[in-house]
XYZ file of C-alpha atoms in Angstrom:
264
model
C -15.319 11.793 -12.090
C -17.451 14.479 -10.419
C -20.370 13.696 -8.147
C -22.823 15.915 -6.257
C -25.439 14.599 -3.826
C -27.086 14.999 -0.430
C -25.540 13.113 2.509
C -27.081 12.836 5.991
C -25.099 11.284 8.857
C -26.346 9.622 12.036
C -24.508 7.992 14.943
C -25.868 4.598 16.046
C -25.056 2.201 18.836
C -24.438 -1.421 17.821
C -27.976 -2.611 18.668
C -29.700 0.089 16.640
C -27.201 -0.411 13.806
C -28.152 -4.104 13.625
C -31.838 -3.214 13.363
C -31.206 -0.642 10.616
C -29.083 -3.161 8.688
C -31.917 -5.673 8.803
C -34.363 -3.006 7.597
C -32.001 -2.168 4.732
C -31.725 -5.824 3.688
C -35.509 -5.981 3.440
C -36.000 -2.694 1.555
C -32.848 -2.125 -0.530
C -30.664 -4.102 -2.927
C -27.095 -5.295 -2.457
C -24.496 -2.708 -3.396
C -22.439 -3.993 -6.372
C -19.238 -2.823 -4.643
C -19.663 -5.676 -2.136
C -17.701 -8.663 -3.397
C -19.496 -11.016 -1.020
C -22.266 -10.406 1.486
C -23.158 -6.763 1.933
C -19.961 -5.229 3.386
C -16.422 -4.319 2.380
C -13.320 -2.747 3.958
C -12.174 0.837 3.408
C -8.717 2.287 4.106
C -8.101 6.006 3.571
C -4.990 8.179 3.910
C -6.009 11.747 4.771
C -3.956 14.814 3.916
C -3.733 18.033 5.909
C -1.385 20.975 6.312
C 1.340 20.962 9.004
C -0.943 23.324 10.960
C -3.927 20.933 10.606
C -6.049 23.494 8.751
C -8.499 20.783 7.682
C -8.977 19.630 11.260
C -9.424 23.198 12.523
C -11.561 24.108 9.468
C -9.362 27.087 8.694
C -10.338 29.148 5.661
C -10.827 27.554 2.262
C -8.296 24.781 3.007
C -10.452 23.600 5.893
C -13.532 23.147 3.709
C -12.251 20.442 1.341
C -10.801 17.024 2.202
C -8.088 15.326 0.160
C -7.481 11.616 0.598
C -6.099 8.476 -1.039
C -8.384 5.446 -0.685
C -8.119 1.690 -1.081
C -11.046 -0.739 -0.968
C -10.273 -4.086 0.674
C -7.248 -5.780 -0.882
C -7.498 -4.040 -4.265
C -4.307 -2.935 -5.968
C -6.150 0.085 -7.366
C -6.109 3.394 -5.462
C -8.512 6.335 -5.596
C -7.484 9.995 -5.428
C -10.362 11.988 -3.965
C -11.323 15.490 -2.923
C -14.570 16.166 -1.089
C -16.334 19.289 0.134
C -19.608 19.700 2.001
C -21.891 22.724 2.287
C -24.782 22.138 4.635
C -25.801 18.617 3.543
C -24.710 18.826 -0.101
C -21.509 16.955 -0.901
C -19.367 17.511 -3.970
C -16.748 14.889 -4.731
C -14.042 14.635 -7.393
C -12.210 11.331 -7.746
C -10.209 9.174 -10.119
C -8.917 5.614 -9.878
C -5.635 4.210 -11.126
C -3.178 1.408 -10.592
C -1.047 1.552 -7.467
C 2.032 2.359 -9.582
C 0.265 5.267 -11.318
C -1.001 6.766 -8.081
C 2.293 6.272 -6.222
C 4.197 7.986 -9.033
C 1.875 10.977 -8.640
C 2.267 11.002 -4.855
C 6.047 10.637 -5.082
C 6.193 13.644 -7.420
C 3.920 15.518 -5.014
C 6.252 14.781 -2.089
C 9.343 15.729 -4.090
C 7.803 18.995 -5.302
C 6.834 19.913 -1.741
C 10.271 19.041 -0.332
C 12.068 21.048 -3.015
C 9.566 23.921 -2.697
C 8.832 23.716 -6.416
C 5.678 24.884 -8.130
C 2.904 22.718 -9.528
C 4.522 22.118 -12.939
C 5.699 18.551 -13.543
C 8.171 17.449 -16.212
C 5.360 15.518 -17.898
C 1.617 15.073 -17.324
C 0.884 12.691 -14.459
C -2.132 10.604 -13.542
C -4.348 12.630 -11.194
C -2.472 15.853 -11.902
C -5.422 17.881 -10.522
C -4.922 16.216 -7.134
C -1.153 16.776 -7.122
C -1.474 20.452 -8.060
C -4.018 21.179 -5.337
C -2.005 19.308 -2.709
C 1.117 21.314 -3.555
C -0.783 24.592 -3.637
C -2.362 23.923 -0.232
C 0.854 22.390 1.236
C -0.872 19.148 2.136
C 0.916 16.130 3.567
C -0.044 12.646 4.852
C -1.570 13.003 8.328
C -3.477 9.885 9.413
C -5.000 6.666 8.090
C -8.576 5.596 8.779
C -9.835 2.005 8.579
C -13.409 0.714 8.803
C -15.913 -1.872 7.620
C -18.729 -0.540 5.390
C -22.201 -2.099 5.116
C -23.839 -0.884 1.908
C -27.245 -1.213 0.232
C -28.720 0.770 -2.633
C -31.817 1.341 -4.741
C -33.608 3.829 -6.955
C -36.858 5.724 -6.593
C -38.598 8.161 -8.950
C -35.556 8.371 -11.174
C -32.958 9.085 -8.496
C -30.386 6.793 -6.937
C -30.305 6.189 -3.202
C -27.641 4.561 -1.048
C -27.456 3.567 2.605
C -24.138 2.809 4.303
C -23.184 1.980 7.888
C -19.505 2.257 8.840
C -18.313 0.264 11.847
C -15.056 -0.891 13.473
C -13.630 2.594 12.897
C -9.904 2.664 13.682
C -7.088 5.128 13.068
C -3.342 4.771 12.633
C -0.477 7.211 12.029
C 0.454 8.056 8.462
C 3.610 6.274 7.292
C 4.591 8.286 4.256
C 2.232 7.693 1.326
C 1.428 4.121 2.315
C -2.275 3.199 2.110
C -3.172 0.121 4.155
C -4.569 -3.050 2.618
C -6.663 -5.790 4.207
C -4.351 -8.631 3.180
C -3.611 -11.253 5.831
C -0.064 -9.967 6.375
C -1.115 -6.311 6.882
C 0.274 -4.636 10.002
C -2.600 -3.699 12.311
C -0.560 -3.103 15.476
C -0.765 0.700 15.200
C -4.535 0.842 14.777
C -6.551 2.296 17.671
C -10.322 2.529 17.998
C -11.593 5.993 17.043
C -15.206 5.449 18.193
C -17.403 2.620 19.413
C -20.391 3.995 17.510
C -21.443 3.112 13.976
C -22.041 5.798 11.362
C -25.178 5.642 9.213
C -25.165 7.678 5.998
C -28.185 8.267 3.763
C -27.197 9.431 0.266
C -29.479 10.647 -2.493
C -29.515 13.106 -5.389
C -32.116 15.791 -4.730
C -34.968 14.986 -2.344
C -35.421 12.510 0.491
C -36.650 9.172 -0.966
C -39.886 7.774 0.438
C -38.119 4.652 1.720
C -35.669 6.735 3.728
C -38.596 8.654 5.229
C -40.089 5.301 6.247
C -36.770 4.318 7.838
C -36.628 7.498 9.921
C -40.254 7.076 11.000
C -39.537 3.546 12.185
C -36.241 4.516 13.826
C -36.418 8.159 15.013
C -32.707 8.947 14.758
C -31.589 12.596 14.977
C -29.093 13.892 12.424
C -25.846 14.342 14.331
C -23.054 14.636 11.782
C -19.697 12.955 12.224
C -16.195 13.420 10.810
C -14.044 10.290 10.669
C -10.953 12.388 10.037
C -11.486 14.607 13.067
C -12.176 11.578 15.261
C -8.929 9.977 14.025
C -6.871 13.088 14.756
C -8.334 13.274 18.252
C -7.628 9.675 19.180
C -3.921 10.175 18.323
C -3.861 13.628 20.005
C -2.428 15.137 16.823
C -4.394 18.315 17.467
C -2.912 19.138 20.881
C -2.518 21.550 22.602
C -5.940 22.710 21.363
C -8.506 21.682 24.053
C -11.853 20.179 23.041
C -15.061 20.684 25.049
C -18.421 18.965 24.876
C -20.211 22.305 24.834
C -19.480 26.003 25.055
C -18.212 27.080 28.473
C -16.872 30.298 29.925
C -13.086 30.303 29.808
C -10.697 32.085 32.172
C -9.241 35.227 30.492
C -5.722 33.753 30.490
C -6.875 30.951 28.150
C -6.236 32.587 24.793
C -6.131 29.607 22.444
C -8.998 28.502 20.218
C -11.521 25.904 21.301
C -13.635 23.550 19.251
C -17.069 21.963 19.658
C -17.645 18.258 19.437
C -20.802 18.935 17.430
C -18.986 18.802 14.109
C -20.399 18.057 10.639
């Protein structure tokens, strides 16, 4: 499944997020992915190279995310890749049973450990994902957990979707395990990645009129936000690379790379 659309991200405090949610309930329909109410849980396992090329946005590897995702307590898992150029997002994904996906990931891990090529003994579910992960030397890096509020609609022939992600936490990767929201799930390793909530406006080609109304009522600047980069930071997986709020003049003996917090 291939998908291309525009995505705009905004960071909200809890009070403003509550107001935007109420606006969305009045102007948009319930998202069918919500089993009850208008929210659901998301757990994602993100892959990166041992050098964290995705985090550091190094070359072509740093421009496309690879992740394994579970919604709520579902036994199904999604294999996804996602790239973003300016505000246009291109996503490739497929969904399979947990056994199917784990077989693919196990073969991926074995191929990487044995330094084998991308050829498998027989075709596997999500083979495109496995081949790219081997080629780019990707491995499990961190898990991200959050609650997603979602509403949707259509306007002038194009779909529109509004989501707000809250309760964003991160935990270390434990092999290829993807967390579930069952009552017996281990949450002891989860730490808060941000206290803010992340609003995303998603549409096909041009800004829908209703989204323009939303931004007139709530003048929120586009800020951008990367859940993966926030998760890596809160576990200090990126050290010893220092992070600064803005560009500053460095002493000449500081020769390592720095990174801005104004990330997309």
